mmCIF file of C-alpha atoms in Angstrom:
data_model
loop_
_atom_site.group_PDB
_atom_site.id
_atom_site.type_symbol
_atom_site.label_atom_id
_atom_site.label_comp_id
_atom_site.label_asym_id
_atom_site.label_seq_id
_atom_site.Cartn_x
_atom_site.Cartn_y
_atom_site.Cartn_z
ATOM 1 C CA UNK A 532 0.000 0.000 0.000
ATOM 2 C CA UNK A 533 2.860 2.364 0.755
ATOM 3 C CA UNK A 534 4.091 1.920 -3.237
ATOM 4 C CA UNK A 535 0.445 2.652 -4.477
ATOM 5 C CA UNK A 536 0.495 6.502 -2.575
ATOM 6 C CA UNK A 537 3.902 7.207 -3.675
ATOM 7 C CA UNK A 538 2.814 6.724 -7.018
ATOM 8 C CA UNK A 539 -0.112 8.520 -6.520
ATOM 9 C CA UNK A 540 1.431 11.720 -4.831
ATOM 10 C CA UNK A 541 4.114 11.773 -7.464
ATOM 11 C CA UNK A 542 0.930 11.885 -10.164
ATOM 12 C CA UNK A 543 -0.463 14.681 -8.389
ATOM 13 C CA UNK A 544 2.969 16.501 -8.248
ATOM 14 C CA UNK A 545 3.304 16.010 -11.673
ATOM 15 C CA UNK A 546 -0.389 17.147 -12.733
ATOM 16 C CA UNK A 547 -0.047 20.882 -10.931
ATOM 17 C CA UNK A 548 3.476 21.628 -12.286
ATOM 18 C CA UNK A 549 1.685 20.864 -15.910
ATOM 19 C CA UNK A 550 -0.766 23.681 -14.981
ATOM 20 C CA UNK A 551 1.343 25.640 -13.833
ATOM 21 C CA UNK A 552 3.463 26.079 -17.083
ATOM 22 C CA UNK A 553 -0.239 26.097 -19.368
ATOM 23 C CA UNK A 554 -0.890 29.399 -17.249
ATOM 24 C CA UNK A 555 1.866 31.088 -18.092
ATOM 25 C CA UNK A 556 2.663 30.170 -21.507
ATOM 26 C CA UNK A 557 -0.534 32.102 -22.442
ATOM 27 C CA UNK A 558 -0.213 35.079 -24.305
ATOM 28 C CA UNK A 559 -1.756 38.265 -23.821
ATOM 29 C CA UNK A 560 -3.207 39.945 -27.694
ATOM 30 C CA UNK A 561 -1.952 43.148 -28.421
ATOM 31 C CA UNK A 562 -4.598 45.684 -28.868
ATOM 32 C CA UNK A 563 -4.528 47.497 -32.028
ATOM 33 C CA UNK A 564 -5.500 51.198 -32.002
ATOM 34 C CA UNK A 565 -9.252 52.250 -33.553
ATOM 35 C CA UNK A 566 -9.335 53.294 -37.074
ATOM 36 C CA UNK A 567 -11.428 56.515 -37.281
ATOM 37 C CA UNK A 568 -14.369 56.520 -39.811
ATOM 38 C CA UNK A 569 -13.642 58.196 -43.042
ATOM 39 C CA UNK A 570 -16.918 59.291 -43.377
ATOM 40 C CA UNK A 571 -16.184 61.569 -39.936
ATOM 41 C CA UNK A 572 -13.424 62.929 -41.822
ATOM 42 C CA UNK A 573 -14.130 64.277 -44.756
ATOM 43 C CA UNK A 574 -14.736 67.897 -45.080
ATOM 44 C CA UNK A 575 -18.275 69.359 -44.824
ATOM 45 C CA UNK A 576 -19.385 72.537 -46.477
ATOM 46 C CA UNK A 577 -20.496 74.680 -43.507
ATOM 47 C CA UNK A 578 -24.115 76.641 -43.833
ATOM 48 C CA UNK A 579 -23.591 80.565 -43.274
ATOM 49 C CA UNK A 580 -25.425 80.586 -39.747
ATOM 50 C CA UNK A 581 -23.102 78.264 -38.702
ATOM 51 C CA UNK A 582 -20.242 80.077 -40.428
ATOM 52 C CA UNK A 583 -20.352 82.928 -37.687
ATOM 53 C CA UNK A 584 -19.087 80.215 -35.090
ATOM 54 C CA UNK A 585 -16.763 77.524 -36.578
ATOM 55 C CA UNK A 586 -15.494 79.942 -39.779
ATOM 56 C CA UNK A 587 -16.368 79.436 -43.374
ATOM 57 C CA UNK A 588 -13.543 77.257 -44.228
ATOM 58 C CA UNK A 589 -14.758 73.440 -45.197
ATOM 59 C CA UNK A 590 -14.450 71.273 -42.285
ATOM 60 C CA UNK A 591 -14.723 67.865 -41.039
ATOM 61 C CA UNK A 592 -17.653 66.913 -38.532
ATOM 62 C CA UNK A 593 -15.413 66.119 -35.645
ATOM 63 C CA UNK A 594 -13.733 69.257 -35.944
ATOM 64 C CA UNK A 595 -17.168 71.517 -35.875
ATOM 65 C CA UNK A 596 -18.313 69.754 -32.730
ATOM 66 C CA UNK A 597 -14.809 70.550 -31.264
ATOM 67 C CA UNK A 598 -15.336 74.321 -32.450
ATOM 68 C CA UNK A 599 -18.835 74.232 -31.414
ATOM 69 C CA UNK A 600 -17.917 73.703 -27.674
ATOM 70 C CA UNK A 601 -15.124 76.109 -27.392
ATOM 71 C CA UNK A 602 -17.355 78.554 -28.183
ATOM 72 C CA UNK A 603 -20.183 77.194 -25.918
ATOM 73 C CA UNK A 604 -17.174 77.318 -23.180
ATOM 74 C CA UNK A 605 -15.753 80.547 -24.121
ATOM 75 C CA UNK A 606 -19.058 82.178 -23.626
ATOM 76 C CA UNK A 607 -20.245 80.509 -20.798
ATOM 77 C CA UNK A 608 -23.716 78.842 -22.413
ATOM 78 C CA UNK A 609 -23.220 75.493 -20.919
ATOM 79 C CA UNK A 610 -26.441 75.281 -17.865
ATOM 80 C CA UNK A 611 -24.350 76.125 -14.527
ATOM 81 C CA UNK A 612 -27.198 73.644 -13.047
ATOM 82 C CA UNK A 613 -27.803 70.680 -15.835
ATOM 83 C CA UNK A 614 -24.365 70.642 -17.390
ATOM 84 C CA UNK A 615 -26.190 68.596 -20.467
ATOM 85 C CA UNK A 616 -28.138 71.785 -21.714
ATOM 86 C CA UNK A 617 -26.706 74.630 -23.764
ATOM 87 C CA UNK A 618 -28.414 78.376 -24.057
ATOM 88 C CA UNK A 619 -28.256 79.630 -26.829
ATOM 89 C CA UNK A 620 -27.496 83.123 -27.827
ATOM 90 C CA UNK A 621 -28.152 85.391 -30.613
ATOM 91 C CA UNK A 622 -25.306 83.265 -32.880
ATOM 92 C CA UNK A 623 -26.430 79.839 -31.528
ATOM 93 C CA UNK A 624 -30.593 80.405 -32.167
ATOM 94 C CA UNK A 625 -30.872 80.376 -35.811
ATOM 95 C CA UNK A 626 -28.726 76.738 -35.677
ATOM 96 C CA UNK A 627 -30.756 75.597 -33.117
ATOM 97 C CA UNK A 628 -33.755 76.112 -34.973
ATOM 98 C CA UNK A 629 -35.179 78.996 -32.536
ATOM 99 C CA UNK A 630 -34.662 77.343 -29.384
ATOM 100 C CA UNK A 631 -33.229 79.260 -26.035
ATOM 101 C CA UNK A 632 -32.228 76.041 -24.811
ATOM 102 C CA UNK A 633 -31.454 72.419 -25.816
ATOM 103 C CA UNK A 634 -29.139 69.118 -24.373
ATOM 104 C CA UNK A 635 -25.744 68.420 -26.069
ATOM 105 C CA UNK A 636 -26.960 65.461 -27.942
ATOM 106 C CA UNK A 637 -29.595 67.289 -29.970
ATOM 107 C CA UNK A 638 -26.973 70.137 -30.454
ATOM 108 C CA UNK A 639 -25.332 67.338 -32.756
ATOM 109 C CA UNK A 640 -28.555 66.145 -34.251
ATOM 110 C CA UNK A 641 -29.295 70.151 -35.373
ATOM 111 C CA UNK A 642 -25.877 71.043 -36.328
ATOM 112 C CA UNK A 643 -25.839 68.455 -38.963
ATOM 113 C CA UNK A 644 -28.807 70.072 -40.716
ATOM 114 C CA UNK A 645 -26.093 73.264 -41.458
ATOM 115 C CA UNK A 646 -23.024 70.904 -43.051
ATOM 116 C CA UNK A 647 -23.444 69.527 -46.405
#
């Protein structure tokens, strides 16, 4: 009987030093970086109310938005209360379709009505 759990704690000895090396033979994937869309970045013609904010030159979508806030920042329209709405002044109405105030995710939704 003494032969039989030799063998049989040698087997388990064997068995975890196996799983051991599985575990770290495993190799992590490198992440590749995200592609942006080409339809984001191809140059829009800009409307003329929305001219007065971003500039006349053709831009790409990404690049409005980014405009778009600095001047919502720069002129202090974000809500002090519900950072998600924007009030719009004399500049901002006319893209906003004539309203005082709106969230940031229609802001996209009307702003794409001025870039062709």
């Amino acid at each position: 009987m003494a032969e039989k759990k030799k063998k049989a704690v040698k087997k388990k000895k064997v068995k975890k030093v196996v799983k051991k090396k599985v575990l770290k033979k495993k190799v992590k994937k490198a992440k590749s970086k995200r592609k942006p869309n080409p339809a984001f970045m191809k140059p829009m013609r800009i409307s003329d109310a929305l001219s007065k904010i971003v500039g006349s030159k053709p831009l790409p979508r990404t690049e409005v938005t980014k405009r778009l806030w600095q001047y919502i920042k720069k002129n202090r329209l974000q809500d002090t209360v519900n950072k998600r709405n924007i009030n719009a002044d004399e500049n901002l109405m006319p893209i906003f379709g004539g309203r005082r105030t709106l969230s940031m995710f229609e802001m996209t939704k009307l702003v794409s009505r001025h870039l062709s």
